PDB file of C-alpha atoms and ligand atoms in Angstrom:
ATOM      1  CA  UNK A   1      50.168  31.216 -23.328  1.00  0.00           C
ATOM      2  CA  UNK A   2      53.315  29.742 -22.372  1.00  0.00           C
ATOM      3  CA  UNK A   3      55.282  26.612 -23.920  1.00  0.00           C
ATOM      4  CA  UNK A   4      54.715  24.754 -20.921  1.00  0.00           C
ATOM      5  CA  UNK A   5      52.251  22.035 -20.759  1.00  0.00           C
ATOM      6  CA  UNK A   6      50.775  21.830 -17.436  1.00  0.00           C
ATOM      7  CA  UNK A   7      48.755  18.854 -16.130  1.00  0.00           C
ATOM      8  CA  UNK A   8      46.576  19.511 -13.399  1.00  0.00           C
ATOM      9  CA  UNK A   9      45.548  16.712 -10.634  1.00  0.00           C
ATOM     10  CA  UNK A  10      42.175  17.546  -9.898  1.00  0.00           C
ATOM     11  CA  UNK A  11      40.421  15.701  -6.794  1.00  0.00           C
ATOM     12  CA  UNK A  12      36.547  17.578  -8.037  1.00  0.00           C
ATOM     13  CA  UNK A  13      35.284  20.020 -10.094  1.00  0.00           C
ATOM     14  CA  UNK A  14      34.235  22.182  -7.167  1.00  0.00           C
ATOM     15  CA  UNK A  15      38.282  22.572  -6.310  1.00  0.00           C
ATOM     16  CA  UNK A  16      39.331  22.794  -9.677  1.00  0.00           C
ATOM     17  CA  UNK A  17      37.752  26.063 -10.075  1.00  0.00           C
ATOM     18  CA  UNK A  18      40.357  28.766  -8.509  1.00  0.00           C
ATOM     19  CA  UNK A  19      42.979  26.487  -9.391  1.00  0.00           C
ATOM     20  CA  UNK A  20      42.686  26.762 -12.940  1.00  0.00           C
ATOM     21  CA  UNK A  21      41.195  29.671 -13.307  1.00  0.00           C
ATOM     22  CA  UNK A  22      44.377  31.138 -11.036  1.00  0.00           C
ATOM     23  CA  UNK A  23      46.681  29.014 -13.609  1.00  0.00           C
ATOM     24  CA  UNK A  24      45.186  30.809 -16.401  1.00  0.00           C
ATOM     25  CA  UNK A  25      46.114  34.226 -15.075  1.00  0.00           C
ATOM     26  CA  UNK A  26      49.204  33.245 -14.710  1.00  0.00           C
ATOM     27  CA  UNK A  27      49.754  32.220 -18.562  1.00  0.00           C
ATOM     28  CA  UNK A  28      49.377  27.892 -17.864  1.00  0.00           C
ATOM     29  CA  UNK A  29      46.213  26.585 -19.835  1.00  0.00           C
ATOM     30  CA  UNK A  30      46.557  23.576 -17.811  1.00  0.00           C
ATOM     31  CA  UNK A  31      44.855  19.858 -18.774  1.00  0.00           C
ATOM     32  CA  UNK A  32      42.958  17.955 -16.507  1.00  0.00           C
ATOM     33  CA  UNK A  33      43.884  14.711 -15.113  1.00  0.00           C
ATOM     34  CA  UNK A  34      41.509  12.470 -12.917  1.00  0.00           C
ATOM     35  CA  UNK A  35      42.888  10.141 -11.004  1.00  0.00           C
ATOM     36  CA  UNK A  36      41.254   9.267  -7.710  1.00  0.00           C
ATOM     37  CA  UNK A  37      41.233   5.492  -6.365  1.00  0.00           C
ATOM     38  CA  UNK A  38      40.272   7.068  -2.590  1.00  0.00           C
ATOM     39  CA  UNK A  39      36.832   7.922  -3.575  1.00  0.00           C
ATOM     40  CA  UNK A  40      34.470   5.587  -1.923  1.00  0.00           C
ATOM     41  CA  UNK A  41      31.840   3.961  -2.417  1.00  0.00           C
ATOM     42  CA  UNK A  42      32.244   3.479  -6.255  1.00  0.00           C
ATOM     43  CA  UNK A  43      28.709   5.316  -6.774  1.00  0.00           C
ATOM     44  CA  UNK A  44      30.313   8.583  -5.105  1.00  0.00           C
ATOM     45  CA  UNK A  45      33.588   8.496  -7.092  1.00  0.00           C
ATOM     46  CA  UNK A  46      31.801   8.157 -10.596  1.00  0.00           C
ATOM     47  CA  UNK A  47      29.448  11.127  -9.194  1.00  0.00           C
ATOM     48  CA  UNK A  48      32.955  13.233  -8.549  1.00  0.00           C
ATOM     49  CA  UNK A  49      33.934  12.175 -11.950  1.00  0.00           C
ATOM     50  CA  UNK A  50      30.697  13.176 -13.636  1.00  0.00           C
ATOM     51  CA  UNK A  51      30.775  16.625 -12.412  1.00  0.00           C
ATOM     52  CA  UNK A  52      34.209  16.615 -13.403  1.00  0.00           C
ATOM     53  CA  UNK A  53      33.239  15.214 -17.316  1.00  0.00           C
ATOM     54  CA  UNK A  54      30.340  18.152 -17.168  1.00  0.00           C
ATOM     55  CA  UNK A  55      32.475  21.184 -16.187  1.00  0.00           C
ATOM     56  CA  UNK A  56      35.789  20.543 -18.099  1.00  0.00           C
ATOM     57  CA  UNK A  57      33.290  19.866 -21.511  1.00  0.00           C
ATOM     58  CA  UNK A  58      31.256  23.103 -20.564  1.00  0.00           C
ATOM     59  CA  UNK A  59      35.073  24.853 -20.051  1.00  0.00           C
ATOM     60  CA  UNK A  60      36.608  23.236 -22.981  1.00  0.00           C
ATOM     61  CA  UNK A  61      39.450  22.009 -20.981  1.00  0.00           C
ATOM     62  CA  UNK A  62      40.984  18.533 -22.501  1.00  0.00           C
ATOM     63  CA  UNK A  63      40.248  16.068 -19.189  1.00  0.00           C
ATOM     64  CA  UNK A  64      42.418  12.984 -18.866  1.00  0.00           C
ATOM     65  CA  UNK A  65      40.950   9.754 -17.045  1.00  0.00           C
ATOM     66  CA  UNK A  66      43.947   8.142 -15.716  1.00  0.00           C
ATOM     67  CA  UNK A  67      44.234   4.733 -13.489  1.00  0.00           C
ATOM     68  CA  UNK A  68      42.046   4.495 -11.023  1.00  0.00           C
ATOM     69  CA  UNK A  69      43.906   1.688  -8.999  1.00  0.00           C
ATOM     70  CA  UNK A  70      41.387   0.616  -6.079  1.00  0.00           C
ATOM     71  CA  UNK A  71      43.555  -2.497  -5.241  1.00  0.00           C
ATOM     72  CA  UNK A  72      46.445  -0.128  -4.475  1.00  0.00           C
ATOM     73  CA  UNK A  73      44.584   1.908  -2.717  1.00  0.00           C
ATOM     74  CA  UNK A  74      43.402  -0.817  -0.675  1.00  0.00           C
ATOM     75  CA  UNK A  75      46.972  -2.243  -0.079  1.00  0.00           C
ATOM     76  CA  UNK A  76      48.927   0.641   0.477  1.00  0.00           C
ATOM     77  CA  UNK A  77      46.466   3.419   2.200  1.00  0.00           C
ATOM     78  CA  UNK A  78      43.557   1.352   3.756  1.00  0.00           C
ATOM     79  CA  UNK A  79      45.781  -0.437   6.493  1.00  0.00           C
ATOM     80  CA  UNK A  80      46.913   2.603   7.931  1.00  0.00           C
ATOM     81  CA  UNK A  81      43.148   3.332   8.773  1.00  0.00           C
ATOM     82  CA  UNK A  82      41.651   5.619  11.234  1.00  0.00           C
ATOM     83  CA  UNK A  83      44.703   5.455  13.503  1.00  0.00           C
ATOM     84  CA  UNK A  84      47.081   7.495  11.048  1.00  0.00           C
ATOM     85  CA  UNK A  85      45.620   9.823   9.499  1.00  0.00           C
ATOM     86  CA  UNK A  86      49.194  11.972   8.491  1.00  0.00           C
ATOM     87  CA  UNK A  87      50.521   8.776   7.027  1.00  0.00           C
ATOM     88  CA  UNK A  88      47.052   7.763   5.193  1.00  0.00           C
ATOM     89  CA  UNK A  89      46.919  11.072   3.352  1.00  0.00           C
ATOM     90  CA  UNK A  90      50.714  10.688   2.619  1.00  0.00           C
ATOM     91  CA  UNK A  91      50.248   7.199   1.424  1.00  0.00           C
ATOM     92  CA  UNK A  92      47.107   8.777  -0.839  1.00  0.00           C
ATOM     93  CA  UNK A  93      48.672  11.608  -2.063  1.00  0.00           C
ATOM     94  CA  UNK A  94      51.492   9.547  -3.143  1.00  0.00           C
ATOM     95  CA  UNK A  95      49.355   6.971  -5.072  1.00  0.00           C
ATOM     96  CA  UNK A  96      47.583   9.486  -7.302  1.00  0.00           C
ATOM     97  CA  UNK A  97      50.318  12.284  -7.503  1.00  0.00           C
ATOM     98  CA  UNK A  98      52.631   9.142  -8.806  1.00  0.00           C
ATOM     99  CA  UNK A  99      50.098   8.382 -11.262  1.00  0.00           C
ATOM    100  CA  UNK A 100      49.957  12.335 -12.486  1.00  0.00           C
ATOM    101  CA  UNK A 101      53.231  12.509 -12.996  1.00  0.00           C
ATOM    102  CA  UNK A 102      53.455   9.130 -14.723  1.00  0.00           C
ATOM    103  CA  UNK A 103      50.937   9.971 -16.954  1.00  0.00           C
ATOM    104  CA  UNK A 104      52.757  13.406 -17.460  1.00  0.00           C
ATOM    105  CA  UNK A 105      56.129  12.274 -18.514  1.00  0.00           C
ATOM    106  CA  UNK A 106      54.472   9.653 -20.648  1.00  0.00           C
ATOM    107  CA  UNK A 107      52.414  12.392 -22.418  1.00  0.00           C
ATOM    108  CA  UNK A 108      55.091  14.987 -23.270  1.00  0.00           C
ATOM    109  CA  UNK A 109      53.658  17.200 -20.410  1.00  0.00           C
ATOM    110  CA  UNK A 110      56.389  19.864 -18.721  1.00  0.00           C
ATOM    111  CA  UNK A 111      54.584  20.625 -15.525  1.00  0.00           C
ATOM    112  CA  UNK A 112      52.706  19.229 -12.954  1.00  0.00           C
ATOM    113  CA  UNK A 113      50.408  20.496 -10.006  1.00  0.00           C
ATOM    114  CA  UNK A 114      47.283  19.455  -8.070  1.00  0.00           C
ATOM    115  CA  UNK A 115      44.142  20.950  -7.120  1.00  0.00           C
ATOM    116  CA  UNK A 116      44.816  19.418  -3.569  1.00  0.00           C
ATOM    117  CA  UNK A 117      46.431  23.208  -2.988  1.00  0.00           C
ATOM    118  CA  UNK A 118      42.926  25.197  -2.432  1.00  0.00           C
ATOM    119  CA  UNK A 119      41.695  23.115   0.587  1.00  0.00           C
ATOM    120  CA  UNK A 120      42.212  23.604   3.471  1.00  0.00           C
ATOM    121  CA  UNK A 121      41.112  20.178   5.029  1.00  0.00           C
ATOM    122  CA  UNK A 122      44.189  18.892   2.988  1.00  0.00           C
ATOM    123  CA  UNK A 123      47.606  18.583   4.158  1.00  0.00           C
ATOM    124  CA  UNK A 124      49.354  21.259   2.190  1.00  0.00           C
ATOM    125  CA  UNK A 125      53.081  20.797   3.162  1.00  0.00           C
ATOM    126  CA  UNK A 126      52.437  16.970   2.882  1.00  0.00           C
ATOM    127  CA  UNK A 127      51.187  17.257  -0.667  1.00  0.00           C
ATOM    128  CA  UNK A 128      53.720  19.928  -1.448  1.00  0.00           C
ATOM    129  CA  UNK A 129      56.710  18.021  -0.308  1.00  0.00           C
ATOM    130  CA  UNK A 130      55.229  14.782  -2.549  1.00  0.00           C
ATOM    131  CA  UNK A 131      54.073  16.662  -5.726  1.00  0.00           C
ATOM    132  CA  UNK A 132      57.912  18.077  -5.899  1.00  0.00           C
ATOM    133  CA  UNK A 133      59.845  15.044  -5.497  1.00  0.00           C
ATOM    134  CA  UNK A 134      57.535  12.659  -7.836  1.00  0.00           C
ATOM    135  CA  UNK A 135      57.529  14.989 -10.523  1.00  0.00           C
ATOM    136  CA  UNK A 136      61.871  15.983  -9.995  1.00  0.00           C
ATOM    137  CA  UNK A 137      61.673  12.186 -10.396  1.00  0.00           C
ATOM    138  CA  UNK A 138      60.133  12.268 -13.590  1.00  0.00           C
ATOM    139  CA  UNK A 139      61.977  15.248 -14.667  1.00  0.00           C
ATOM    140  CA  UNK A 140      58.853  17.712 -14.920  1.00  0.00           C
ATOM    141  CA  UNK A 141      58.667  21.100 -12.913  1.00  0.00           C
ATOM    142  CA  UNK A 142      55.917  21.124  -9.912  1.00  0.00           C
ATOM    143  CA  UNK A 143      54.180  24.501 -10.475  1.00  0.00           C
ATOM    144  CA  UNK A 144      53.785  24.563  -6.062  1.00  0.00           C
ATOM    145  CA  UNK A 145      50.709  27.296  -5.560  1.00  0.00           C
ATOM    146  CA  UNK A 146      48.953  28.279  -2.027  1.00  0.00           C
ATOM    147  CA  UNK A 147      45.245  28.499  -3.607  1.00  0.00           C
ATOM    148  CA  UNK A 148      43.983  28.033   0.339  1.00  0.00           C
ATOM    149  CA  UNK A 149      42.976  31.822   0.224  1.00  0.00           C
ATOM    150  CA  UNK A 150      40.114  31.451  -2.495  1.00  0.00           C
ATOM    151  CA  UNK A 151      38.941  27.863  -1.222  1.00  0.00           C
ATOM    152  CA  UNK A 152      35.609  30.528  -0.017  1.00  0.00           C
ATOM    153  CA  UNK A 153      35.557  31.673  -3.365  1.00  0.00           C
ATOM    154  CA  UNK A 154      35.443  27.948  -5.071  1.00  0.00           C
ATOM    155  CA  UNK A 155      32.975  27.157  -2.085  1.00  0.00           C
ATOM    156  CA  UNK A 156      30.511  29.960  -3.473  1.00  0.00           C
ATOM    157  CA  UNK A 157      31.403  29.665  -6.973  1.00  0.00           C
ATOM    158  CA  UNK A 158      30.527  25.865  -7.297  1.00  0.00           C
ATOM    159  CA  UNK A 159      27.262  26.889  -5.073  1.00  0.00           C
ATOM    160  CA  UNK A 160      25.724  29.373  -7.780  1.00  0.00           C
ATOM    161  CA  UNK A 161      26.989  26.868 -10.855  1.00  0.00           C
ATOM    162  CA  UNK A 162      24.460  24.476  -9.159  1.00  0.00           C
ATOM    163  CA  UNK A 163      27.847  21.736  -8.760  1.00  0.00           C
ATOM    164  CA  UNK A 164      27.442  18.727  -6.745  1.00  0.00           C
ATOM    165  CA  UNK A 165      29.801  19.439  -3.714  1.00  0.00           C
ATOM    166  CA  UNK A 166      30.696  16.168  -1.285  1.00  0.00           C
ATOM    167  CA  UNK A 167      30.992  16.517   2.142  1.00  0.00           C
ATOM    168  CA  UNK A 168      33.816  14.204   2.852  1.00  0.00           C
ATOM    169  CA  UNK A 169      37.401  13.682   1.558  1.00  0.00           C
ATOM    170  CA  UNK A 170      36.604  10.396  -0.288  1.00  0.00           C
ATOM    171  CA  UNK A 171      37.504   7.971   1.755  1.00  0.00           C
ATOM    172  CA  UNK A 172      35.522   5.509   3.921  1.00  0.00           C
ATOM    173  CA  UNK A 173      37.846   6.625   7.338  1.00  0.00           C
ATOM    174  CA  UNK A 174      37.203  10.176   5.770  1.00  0.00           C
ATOM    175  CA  UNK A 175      33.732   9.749   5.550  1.00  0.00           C
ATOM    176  CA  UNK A 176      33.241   8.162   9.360  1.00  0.00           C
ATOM    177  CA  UNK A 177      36.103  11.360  10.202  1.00  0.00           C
ATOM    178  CA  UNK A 178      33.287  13.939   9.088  1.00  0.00           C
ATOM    179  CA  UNK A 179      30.032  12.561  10.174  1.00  0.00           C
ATOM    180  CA  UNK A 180      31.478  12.387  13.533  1.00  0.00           C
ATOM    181  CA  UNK A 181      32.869  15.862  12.926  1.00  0.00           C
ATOM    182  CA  UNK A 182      29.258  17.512  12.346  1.00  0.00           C
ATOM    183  CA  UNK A 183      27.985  15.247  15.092  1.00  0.00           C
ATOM    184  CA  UNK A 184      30.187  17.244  18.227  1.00  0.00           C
ATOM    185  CA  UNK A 185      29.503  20.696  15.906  1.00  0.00           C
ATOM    186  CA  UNK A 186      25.904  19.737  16.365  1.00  0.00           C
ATOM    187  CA  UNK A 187      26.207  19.022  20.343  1.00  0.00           C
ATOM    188  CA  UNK A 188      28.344  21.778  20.888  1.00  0.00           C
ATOM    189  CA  UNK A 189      25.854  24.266  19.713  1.00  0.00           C
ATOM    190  CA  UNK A 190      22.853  22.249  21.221  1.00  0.00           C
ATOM    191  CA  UNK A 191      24.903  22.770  24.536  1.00  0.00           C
ATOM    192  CA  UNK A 192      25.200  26.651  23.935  1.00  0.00           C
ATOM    193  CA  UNK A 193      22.077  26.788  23.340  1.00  0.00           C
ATOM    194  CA  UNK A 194      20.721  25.339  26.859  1.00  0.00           C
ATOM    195  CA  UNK A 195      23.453  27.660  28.484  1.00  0.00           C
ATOM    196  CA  UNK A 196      21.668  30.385  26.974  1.00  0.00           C
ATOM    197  CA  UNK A 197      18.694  29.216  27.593  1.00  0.00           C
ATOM    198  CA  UNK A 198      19.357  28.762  31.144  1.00  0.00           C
ATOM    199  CA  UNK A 199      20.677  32.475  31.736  1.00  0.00           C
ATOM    200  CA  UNK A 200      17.105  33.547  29.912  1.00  0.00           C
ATOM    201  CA  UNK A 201      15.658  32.720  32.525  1.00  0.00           C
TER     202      UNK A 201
HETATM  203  S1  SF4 B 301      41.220  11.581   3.985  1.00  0.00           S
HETATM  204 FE1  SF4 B 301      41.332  12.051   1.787  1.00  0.00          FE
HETATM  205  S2  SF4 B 301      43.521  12.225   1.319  1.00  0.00           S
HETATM  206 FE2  SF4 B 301      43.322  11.190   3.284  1.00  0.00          FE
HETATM  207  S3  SF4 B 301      43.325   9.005   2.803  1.00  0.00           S
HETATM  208 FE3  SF4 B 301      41.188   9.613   2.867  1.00  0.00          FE
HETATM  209  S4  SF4 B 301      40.688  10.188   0.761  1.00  0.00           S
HETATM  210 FE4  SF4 B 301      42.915  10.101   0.906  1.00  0.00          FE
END
């Protein structure tokens, strides 16, 4: 292993496995850090962080609870709403990658990265661009990684370890985002279906 001491955002324990098991390969043994004031309702984020508490205990990786600030949240993410959603995620990334790194620095941690990188409903750049300048800012090195590629793998990975898997970002404009996301899936293939139907005939 390396002398750097990575701390790893993670969002879930579903998208924390490629991450760290990627991290690993490359030499990082990287700690855990929760920090996630965008999960709502309050029963759902302590469910996140429960799987989280199981798998990093079952893994023996060290797991840090940090701040989960759900005033902030509220002032500084929740106005921008439905309408926004580039500047929402911005605004969310922000609050918990600022925590990470805060947490880092005051830790003696070297290196910082998130688990954000494997999925691909996230805003990659946007979380790219943030994670670099908050942690320059705290003088720690962002360890940047495209994990996109094996988000299939985590997907079938957390299936056969039985995890709890959300079907939402963690917001409440998230949540309202995917229901009505599934509902036009749903229609659409209701709709092929009576066009097939009709040219059965
Ligand atoms: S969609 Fe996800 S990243 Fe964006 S504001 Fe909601 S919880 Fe945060």
């Amino acid at each position: 292993m390396s002398e750097a001491r990575l701390l790893l955002h993670a969002c879930c324990a579903p998208c924390s496995l490629e991450p760290v098991r990627h991290l690993r390969l490359e030499g990082l043994d990287p700690t855990i850090c929760w920090t996630n004031p965008n999960i709502q309702p309050e029963s759902e984020r302590i469910r996140r962080l429960d799987e989280l508490r199981r798998w990093c205990a079952a893994e023996d990786i060290e797991l840090i609870e940090a701040s989960d600030n759900l005033d902030a949240w509220e002032r500084g993410v929740a106005p921008l709403g439905a309408t926004d959603r580039v500047r929402r995620c911005r605004a969310c990334y922000g609050l918990r990658l600022s925590e990470l790194c805060s947490v880092a620095e005051a830790r003696g941690f070297t290196h910082v990265a998130t688990t954000l990188a494997v999925s691909p409903y996230q805003l990659f750049e946007v979380s790219n661009e943030l994670l670099e300048r908050l942690a320059c800012a705290h003088g720690l090195t962002p360890v940047i990684r495209d994990w996109r590629p094996w988000y299939g793998e985590a997907t079938a990975r957390s299936r056969a370890l039985g995890m709890y898997r959300q079907r939402y970002c963690g917001c409440r404009f998230s949540a309202a985002e995917a229901a009505l996301d599934r509902a036009r899936i749903r229609d659409e293939r209701r709709n092929n279906h009576r066009v097939r139907s009709v040219f059965a005939l």
